[in-house]
Structure formats: C-alpha cells, structure tokens
C-alpha cells in the first residue's frame, strides 16, 4: 500500500507530465510557425530531457497507472477511455487476468479482468473494484484496497482525484524488486504451464455430467465444460466462447443481476438441453472475478413435487369427504389443515385456518363458545393438552369430551414425524343413545329367546353362562336354580352327562367357548344321539364380543320323516332307472322296422316298383314324413335317456354363433313360407365364437324354431336373435307372437313327455338338457294369446367335464 506522501508525490509527477506535454505541444506549434527564437529551442530541449526522465521514472514504477481526463456524469458499467502508464512487467502481471476477447482497448481488457475479483479494505463493507471506480469517477470518493487474485497474491489498488483527472494505481506486490525481464518470463511460463497442465479441479469440472460455466465481470462466458457444450448443441468450447452461446436468454439476464447484486440466484424452468425440453434447475452465484453457473436436471424433482401435490390434494380431498372432524396443527402449534366436518362441528368459517390460529388460541375460542368440556381448572387442563407437543406418551388412548350442549365427542390424537399433532373428532352422541336403546333391545331379545323352540346358551370368554332360554333348560332337563349366578361350563357339563355320555365331545365344546385361538373358536355344527334316543343338532358360533353361542335343536321327528323320504326317493330313482332302460330298449327296437318302412317308401318314391300316379306318390310322401318324424322322436328319446343316465358327452369345438343362427333360420325358412309366417334374425355378424357342441346347439335352435312354428298362426312373426352376455358368454333367444302357454302349464314345459298341445313333449326338454349340459340355463316368458319368448344363456366355454374324456387327458 502507498503512504499518503507517496501518493501525493505521484499525483504531482502526473500533473507535471501532463503540463510538460502541453508546453511541448505549444512550443512545437510556435516553432512550426516560426514565432519562437533560439531561446525557445533551448527550453524545448530542456523540457524534452525532463520529459524523457519522467518517462523513465514512470517505466520504473512496478505497477500500472490509469488516468481518466473525462468526467463520468452517472454511474454505469462503462470504463470510459483512460490512459495506461507503467512498467512492462506490471503490464504483463495484470494482463494475466485480462479478458482477451472483451475489447481491443488495453485499459478495458485489464479492468474487465480484475473489476469483479474479491477485495479487502479497512471498511466493513468490502465491494468489487468496479463499484469503487464508479464511486471515484462519479462522486470523487477515494479508496485504497487490496484485490485478491485467484492464485492467492494481491494487487494493491489506490484511486484518487488529481485536479480534473481521476487516477488509479495498480501494483502487483509479487514483482517488487524483481528484474523486469525475469518477471515477464515468469508470467509467460506460468501461463504456458497453466494451459498445458490444468489442475485436477478444472479437469474434474470439465468432465462433470451436468453443465457448468463461468462468466467474467462483463457478463461474457469465458469457460464451459463438455456437458455445457453438448447441452447447447455447440461444436466445441471455442464455439461457445466465440459466439457467446447461453443456455437461454434468461440465464444471460440473471447473470447480470447476480453481478450487480452479488447474490446467488436460483430458478427452475423448462429449457431445451441437448435437443430435449426438460425441467432444469439453474443456479448462478458470484465468484472471484465474475459469475459461475450450474444446470441440474430437475425433471425427477418436478415430477416428485407434482406427485406430492397430487397426493396432498387427494389427502385433503379424502379428509374433506370424511364424516369425522379433522384438524392438523404443525410443530409450531399453528393450524395447517381443517376439513369441512371440523368447521361444521365447531361452527367455524372457511377463513378460520387462514388466520394462522394456534392450538392455544383455538382452545380459548372454543371455551368462550361453550364447545369444550367443563373443567374446574381450565388453565391446567389446557397446559396438559399442549404438553403433547413436547411430551408424547408411548400410548395415547382416545378421550371422550362431554360438551355443555349435551354432545359427546370422541377425540383421537395422532402425531406426525415433523412434530405436529392431528386431532380427529367423532360425534358419539347418537351412538351412545343407540347403545342405550340396544340395552333395551337386548332385554326384548332375551324375552324373545324364551319363545324359541331351539335351546340357546351364550358363554363368555371366562367360560361362564351369560344368556340362556327356557328351551335350553327344558331340552337338557336342567333346573333353573342350577343355571343361576352364571355357572361355569364344566358345571353344566356334569348336569348334561346323564343324557349324553361322550366326555370328549363336551371337552371340545367347552374349548370352543373358552380358547382364544381363532382356529378353535370357528363356527362348527354337528348332530348327536342321546341316551333317550332323541337326536339333536348343535351349533357353536363365536360372537363379535368374544362370547360363544351354542344352539340346540331337537330334530328327532324330522330325522324320522327324512328317513322315510329317503326310502321313497330311492324307490322313485329305481323306478326312473327302469323307465329309462325301458325307453331306451323300446326306442332301439323301433329303429329296425322304422328303417324298413323308410327304405321301402324311398324305393317306391324313386320309382323302384314302377311309376306311381299322383295319389300314390302323395301316400308314399306321407309315409316318408311320418318315418322322419318318428325317427326324430326316437333320437330325442335316446338323447333324453343318455342325458338322464349322465352318459351323454359333448363334442366340443369353436362355434360361430352368427353362422349357427343364420343356417338354422335358412333350414326352417321353407316351412315358414308354407305357413306364411315371417322370420327375422337379430344378431351382429361379429358376435364371435364360443366353445361348445355345434351339433347339439343346432338341435337347440331347431327345436325352439320348430316349437315356435307349431304354435304361431299364419301371418305371425318369429324372431331369432343372439347377443353377447356378461362374462363373455352369449344369449340366444326365439320369440313368437303365437298362442302362448297358460301360466299353470309353464312349469311343466321343460319336462320330458309333457306337451300341452300334442306332440312327444321332448323339444323343450332337450333344449334345457343340452343348454344345462353346456353349463348354461334357459328362461321362458309367455303370455297366453300373446306369444312366447325363450332365452338360452351359454357360457364362453362349456364345462370341461361335459366333453369327451379323452379330450382332457394329459
């Protein structure tokens, strides 16, 4: 640092130099005009000698001197046009930190390079050199500071006003006493070394996977890493520096703000990096000599923030939809959230939580409105409530609040990891009233139990009898005196042993009433035969409150009647089997003569015995039709017999429902035309396929259509339809506007050999059997005189056990 006398000396020398230059300029003008004499020439020679001496003195000064002759009217970022004086060594020293691309002006390059480095001064508020120079030029404020260089050395800087001029002295303390040529050589070697052998920190930053950059005091980019080059789509580092390629315009503007305010600036926004638009967190912060920036991918952070906001919104929405009143206080005891039920319960408006009310203030407000339990020592009770923030017990049980208006609230306290407390209130007023009514209801039910014929006994978890009815005592011949005072299960067992001697049974039953193991206390039922030949069914059922209900029912008469019914059912089953065998045998025996009749009829019809006249042909055609009908009846009888014997297997395959229905409709269309009955198909062509027996489904559709044709008058309408059913199956229906079926006969139409209007009575019976064999079912709707609607529901895949067994073998 310069002393005060030295500074003034140098100010004087500067003024002398400027005056000498002015005098010489005037003398030379005079000489050119021939106005001066020999005396002036001598004085000019002397002044040149003295000026040369001053130049030598200036050149020997180990620093730089910047002189501004113009004045700055306002503070700005410009440097004006100062003159530069000083030694070459000092110039080489300070040019190490100059911005080489900033300007062609030497003074501007020097000032831009060091204007924003850290400084040290005796004043408490140390500022960059830039601000000191601005105040010197605009306000005349002198300064004396030390500029800290990146390598650890310092430059002494002094600024003063000399007349109408402003002077800045810059002296590098590291070159004092050093030979000029040696200093310049050292600086050049240092520059070459730093360029050819970068330190590890710079290498690490250059290879960082996120963009890093540095800007000098003038806002120009002077260093970037490889990730930055890739992010902005530049060819290399030189491309970024020459063209000053910023991440975006906002980054450039923020850098200027950081330079002027010397404060870090952070922000997250969507920018294009590497050709992809992503959320990016950009941090700019002042460093020694300028501004540094870091760009980090914030896509995941933004996504997590959005998810958190969505979760919080859903959480708030859920709490607002609850009937329970919820309020959440933060660790600072200020309300953070309250739902609509809470505001309604305590009569608060929506703006209440926005007033940042504390837990203590809320309790005081509720006390003033008589919405808190009445306590003789309110202050102590309130302190205990607030102590939960600092002393949270290991277990917090729910609390009941009895309010002055008669309400009873159940309070549950919960603590979050941040130290806040949530309160959940449930209005228990109605529940308590209902519990009172329940007690009354229990008494009524107790009286009702006494009217039951079943014996009821309820044992508590301690194995004592809690409730019993009269039927229980009467069923086991138990005196009422022995059932008083809640006797233990073991005592009741001793009273029941004479009628049922199995001690193991009673021990198991007792365990179901007293053992807390849920596997043991599951519902179990059974049946016993007592020594008096009475048969009782029993049921052991655990109750929600931990008690166990044991019910007894005397089924002696029912079992005797059941045995009789079983004998009758077996007899009927045997008769049905014999009927099935008989039908199958007769049907088989009918095929031989029927085949003979059909064969001779075909022979005659085809002219095998000579040409027949029309009358004869008509008779033969009638024989053929009767033979076909009889053959179909025999086939239907055999199918019924096979189904009832459970020996009919389905030939499963993929069946296109639309093709099935359209072909079936074409098959019966001729008969419909003969009877002048209209037929319609209502089925989408893309209805799809199901896994079924196509042959049997054709029989189902043919039988339904034939049945509809038989009972539909001329000029009527028959509709055949199909559509998808829930679960992937299909619905097939046939609807006619024929004579319909009387309601008293509808329950019999699906039974074999049942027909209300003639026929074998097998058509609808086979329909139901085939559909049920596929795992479906049939529904019938009919009104007499208005028509019949039969619907068949078929699954997407027929039951596997309905097909041929070999289809399902491994």
Tab-separated table of C-alpha atoms in Angstrom, residues 587-810:
chain	number	residue	atom	x	y	z
A	587	UNK	CA	-86.623	-96.996	-28.919
A	588	UNK	CA	-83.839	-99.244	-30.123
A	589	UNK	CA	-86.275	-101.989	-31.089
A	590	UNK	CA	-88.353	-99.474	-33.061
A	591	UNK	CA	-85.455	-98.462	-35.274
A	592	UNK	CA	-85.360	-101.761	-37.232
A	593	UNK	CA	-88.958	-101.735	-38.560
A	594	UNK	CA	-88.780	-97.956	-38.966
A	595	UNK	CA	-85.695	-98.277	-41.141
A	596	UNK	CA	-87.508	-100.905	-43.251
A	597	UNK	CA	-90.577	-98.686	-43.684
A	598	UNK	CA	-88.458	-95.645	-44.592
A	599	UNK	CA	-86.348	-97.649	-47.020
A	600	UNK	CA	-89.347	-99.126	-48.920
A	601	UNK	CA	-91.014	-95.698	-49.001
A	602	UNK	CA	-87.900	-94.176	-50.581
A	603	UNK	CA	-87.758	-97.112	-53.004
A	604	UNK	CA	-91.342	-96.583	-54.136
A	605	UNK	CA	-90.945	-92.783	-54.308
A	606	UNK	CA	-87.914	-93.128	-56.555
A	607	UNK	CA	-89.881	-95.429	-58.990
A	608	UNK	CA	-88.287	-98.682	-57.997
A	609	UNK	CA	-91.614	-100.541	-58.396
A	610	UNK	CA	-92.761	-98.603	-61.395
A	611	UNK	CA	-94.182	-95.167	-61.973
A	612	UNK	CA	-96.812	-94.056	-59.474
A	613	UNK	CA	-99.704	-91.751	-60.005
A	614	UNK	CA	-100.099	-88.531	-58.011
A	615	UNK	CA	-102.329	-90.108	-55.399
A	616	UNK	CA	-99.883	-92.934	-54.776
A	617	UNK	CA	-96.968	-90.504	-54.610
A	618	UNK	CA	-98.858	-88.449	-52.070
A	619	UNK	CA	-99.410	-91.528	-49.895
A	620	UNK	CA	-95.749	-92.516	-50.102
A	621	UNK	CA	-94.666	-88.936	-49.228
A	622	UNK	CA	-96.888	-89.104	-46.159
A	623	UNK	CA	-95.219	-92.380	-45.165
A	624	UNK	CA	-91.755	-90.744	-45.577
A	625	UNK	CA	-92.743	-87.705	-43.468
A	626	UNK	CA	-94.164	-89.901	-40.735
A	627	UNK	CA	-90.998	-92.015	-40.770
A	628	UNK	CA	-88.786	-88.920	-40.421
A	629	UNK	CA	-90.889	-87.601	-37.542
A	630	UNK	CA	-90.812	-90.971	-35.825
A	631	UNK	CA	-87.027	-91.226	-36.331
A	632	UNK	CA	-86.530	-87.785	-34.779
A	633	UNK	CA	-88.744	-88.730	-31.836
A	634	UNK	CA	-86.689	-91.893	-31.303
A	635	UNK	CA	-83.443	-89.867	-31.469
A	636	UNK	CA	-84.846	-87.389	-28.947
A	637	UNK	CA	-85.902	-90.232	-26.662
A	638	UNK	CA	-82.416	-91.733	-26.822
A	639	UNK	CA	-80.834	-88.316	-26.122
A	640	UNK	CA	-83.103	-87.835	-23.108
A	641	UNK	CA	-82.207	-91.285	-21.861
A	642	UNK	CA	-78.489	-90.628	-22.342
A	643	UNK	CA	-78.705	-87.281	-20.534
A	644	UNK	CA	-80.672	-88.700	-17.613
A	645	UNK	CA	-78.175	-91.559	-17.397
A	646	UNK	CA	-75.352	-88.978	-17.459
A	647	UNK	CA	-73.613	-90.716	-20.361
A	648	UNK	CA	-74.063	-88.002	-23.000
A	649	UNK	CA	-70.709	-86.359	-23.845
A	650	UNK	CA	-70.401	-83.147	-25.845
A	651	UNK	CA	-68.215	-82.884	-28.934
A	652	UNK	CA	-66.651	-79.501	-28.128
A	653	UNK	CA	-65.283	-77.106	-30.747
A	654	UNK	CA	-65.344	-73.462	-31.804
A	655	UNK	CA	-68.895	-72.476	-32.789
A	656	UNK	CA	-69.601	-69.246	-34.694
A	657	UNK	CA	-72.914	-68.078	-33.256
A	658	UNK	CA	-73.902	-65.954	-36.245
A	659	UNK	CA	-73.331	-68.825	-38.721
A	660	UNK	CA	-75.226	-71.193	-36.440
A	661	UNK	CA	-78.283	-68.934	-36.242
A	662	UNK	CA	-78.329	-67.915	-39.916
A	663	UNK	CA	-78.095	-71.560	-41.109
A	664	UNK	CA	-80.807	-72.622	-38.673
A	665	UNK	CA	-83.083	-69.869	-39.945
A	666	UNK	CA	-82.462	-70.903	-43.574
A	667	UNK	CA	-83.285	-74.527	-42.687
A	668	UNK	CA	-86.759	-73.769	-41.372
A	669	UNK	CA	-87.491	-70.909	-43.804
A	670	UNK	CA	-89.310	-73.234	-46.221
A	671	UNK	CA	-91.771	-74.387	-43.584
A	672	UNK	CA	-92.281	-70.790	-42.505
A	673	UNK	CA	-93.066	-69.769	-46.119
A	674	UNK	CA	-95.614	-72.564	-46.408
A	675	UNK	CA	-97.424	-71.259	-43.316
A	676	UNK	CA	-96.932	-67.596	-44.290
A	677	UNK	CA	-95.052	-66.836	-41.066
A	678	UNK	CA	-92.385	-64.107	-41.167
A	679	UNK	CA	-88.971	-64.834	-39.657
A	680	UNK	CA	-86.298	-62.333	-38.585
A	681	UNK	CA	-82.675	-62.676	-37.450
A	682	UNK	CA	-81.348	-60.162	-34.911
A	683	UNK	CA	-77.686	-60.963	-34.346
A	684	UNK	CA	-74.484	-58.975	-35.072
A	685	UNK	CA	-72.187	-60.694	-37.528
A	686	UNK	CA	-69.183	-60.094	-35.244
A	687	UNK	CA	-70.782	-61.696	-32.195
A	688	UNK	CA	-67.874	-64.134	-32.175
A	689	UNK	CA	-67.456	-67.774	-31.180
A	690	UNK	CA	-67.864	-69.928	-28.099
A	691	UNK	CA	-66.507	-73.323	-27.116
A	692	UNK	CA	-69.483	-75.704	-27.458
A	693	UNK	CA	-71.004	-78.724	-29.248
A	694	UNK	CA	-72.212	-77.293	-32.563
A	695	UNK	CA	-74.441	-80.270	-33.345
A	696	UNK	CA	-76.298	-80.026	-30.025
A	697	UNK	CA	-76.685	-76.258	-30.318
A	698	UNK	CA	-78.237	-76.753	-33.773
A	699	UNK	CA	-80.743	-79.133	-32.161
A	700	UNK	CA	-81.481	-76.479	-29.540
A	701	UNK	CA	-82.175	-73.794	-32.169
A	702	UNK	CA	-84.140	-76.156	-34.478
A	703	UNK	CA	-86.320	-77.332	-31.588
A	704	UNK	CA	-87.021	-73.751	-30.488
A	705	UNK	CA	-87.887	-72.650	-34.050
A	706	UNK	CA	-89.994	-75.767	-34.714
A	707	UNK	CA	-91.856	-75.253	-31.460
A	708	UNK	CA	-92.488	-71.584	-32.370
A	709	UNK	CA	-93.708	-72.550	-35.888
A	710	UNK	CA	-96.062	-75.139	-34.420
A	711	UNK	CA	-97.811	-72.605	-32.184
A	712	UNK	CA	-97.713	-69.455	-34.357
A	713	UNK	CA	-100.667	-68.665	-36.603
A	714	UNK	CA	-100.422	-67.778	-40.264
A	715	UNK	CA	-99.197	-64.206	-40.750
A	716	UNK	CA	-97.349	-64.208	-37.430
A	717	UNK	CA	-93.713	-63.275	-36.693
A	718	UNK	CA	-90.857	-65.331	-35.248
A	719	UNK	CA	-87.629	-63.621	-34.162
A	720	UNK	CA	-84.327	-65.457	-33.747
A	721	UNK	CA	-81.616	-63.461	-32.005
A	722	UNK	CA	-78.234	-63.567	-30.338
A	723	UNK	CA	-76.060	-61.163	-28.343
A	724	UNK	CA	-73.093	-61.133	-26.015
A	725	UNK	CA	-73.821	-61.754	-22.324
A	726	UNK	CA	-71.805	-60.585	-19.305
A	727	UNK	CA	-68.766	-62.785	-18.652
A	728	UNK	CA	-68.042	-63.485	-22.322
A	729	UNK	CA	-70.971	-65.859	-22.959
A	730	UNK	CA	-73.909	-65.413	-25.335
A	731	UNK	CA	-77.689	-65.239	-25.201
A	732	UNK	CA	-79.747	-66.992	-27.900
A	733	UNK	CA	-83.481	-66.406	-27.988
A	734	UNK	CA	-86.563	-67.277	-30.036
A	735	UNK	CA	-89.597	-65.029	-29.736
A	736	UNK	CA	-93.002	-65.540	-31.371
A	737	UNK	CA	-96.408	-63.885	-31.234
A	738	UNK	CA	-98.258	-67.183	-31.228
A	739	UNK	CA	-100.845	-68.679	-28.879
A	740	UNK	CA	-98.552	-68.637	-25.837
A	741	UNK	CA	-98.537	-71.037	-22.874
A	742	UNK	CA	-101.020	-70.892	-19.997
A	743	UNK	CA	-99.363	-69.874	-16.726
A	744	UNK	CA	-100.430	-73.082	-14.963
A	745	UNK	CA	-98.575	-75.179	-17.588
A	746	UNK	CA	-95.348	-73.171	-17.895
A	747	UNK	CA	-93.616	-75.046	-15.077
A	748	UNK	CA	-94.024	-78.341	-16.955
A	749	UNK	CA	-92.902	-77.403	-20.477
A	750	UNK	CA	-89.299	-78.447	-19.850
A	751	UNK	CA	-90.236	-81.883	-18.501
A	752	UNK	CA	-89.912	-84.968	-20.680
A	753	UNK	CA	-93.038	-86.226	-22.440
A	754	UNK	CA	-95.021	-83.183	-21.333
A	755	UNK	CA	-96.974	-81.359	-24.051
A	756	UNK	CA	-99.949	-79.079	-23.667
A	757	UNK	CA	-100.900	-79.116	-27.364
A	758	UNK	CA	-99.913	-82.531	-28.714
A	759	UNK	CA	-96.520	-83.861	-29.756
A	760	UNK	CA	-93.973	-86.001	-27.953
A	761	UNK	CA	-93.146	-83.258	-25.459
A	762	UNK	CA	-89.383	-83.630	-25.931
A	763	UNK	CA	-88.419	-80.453	-27.812
A	764	UNK	CA	-88.109	-78.001	-24.918
A	765	UNK	CA	-86.953	-80.773	-22.586
A	766	UNK	CA	-83.968	-81.425	-24.866
A	767	UNK	CA	-83.329	-77.690	-25.179
A	768	UNK	CA	-82.998	-77.362	-21.423
A	769	UNK	CA	-80.900	-80.524	-21.063
A	770	UNK	CA	-78.426	-79.556	-23.793
A	771	UNK	CA	-78.035	-75.989	-22.527
A	772	UNK	CA	-77.532	-77.133	-18.929
A	773	UNK	CA	-75.015	-79.723	-20.167
A	774	UNK	CA	-73.011	-76.781	-21.550
A	775	UNK	CA	-73.159	-75.052	-18.167
A	776	UNK	CA	-75.913	-72.564	-19.100
A	777	UNK	CA	-79.569	-72.140	-18.309
A	778	UNK	CA	-82.922	-71.464	-20.028
A	779	UNK	CA	-85.568	-68.838	-19.254
A	780	UNK	CA	-89.140	-68.772	-20.555
A	781	UNK	CA	-91.597	-65.885	-20.676
A	782	UNK	CA	-95.053	-66.441	-22.102
A	783	UNK	CA	-98.476	-64.824	-22.005
A	784	UNK	CA	-101.457	-66.794	-23.295
A	785	UNK	CA	-102.645	-65.328	-26.593
A	786	UNK	CA	-99.577	-63.009	-26.936
A	787	UNK	CA	-96.678	-65.320	-27.638
A	788	UNK	CA	-93.632	-66.979	-26.068
A	789	UNK	CA	-90.036	-65.806	-25.510
A	790	UNK	CA	-87.409	-68.483	-24.744
A	791	UNK	CA	-83.828	-67.366	-23.887
A	792	UNK	CA	-80.801	-69.661	-23.639
A	793	UNK	CA	-77.706	-68.454	-21.748
A	794	UNK	CA	-74.489	-70.208	-22.840
A	795	UNK	CA	-71.031	-69.718	-21.262
A	796	UNK	CA	-67.956	-68.772	-23.283
A	797	UNK	CA	-66.578	-72.264	-22.724
A	798	UNK	CA	-68.634	-75.349	-21.946
A	799	UNK	CA	-67.845	-77.228	-18.735
A	800	UNK	CA	-64.753	-79.412	-19.240
A	801	UNK	CA	-66.417	-82.438	-17.678
A	802	UNK	CA	-69.165	-82.299	-20.334
A	803	UNK	CA	-66.841	-83.182	-23.221
A	804	UNK	CA	-65.287	-86.466	-24.236
A	805	UNK	CA	-62.887	-87.616	-21.508
A	806	UNK	CA	-60.069	-88.265	-23.992
A	807	UNK	CA	-60.058	-84.558	-24.923
A	808	UNK	CA	-58.856	-83.641	-21.440
A	809	UNK	CA	-56.275	-86.333	-20.785
A	810	UNK	CA	-52.678	-85.171	-20.387
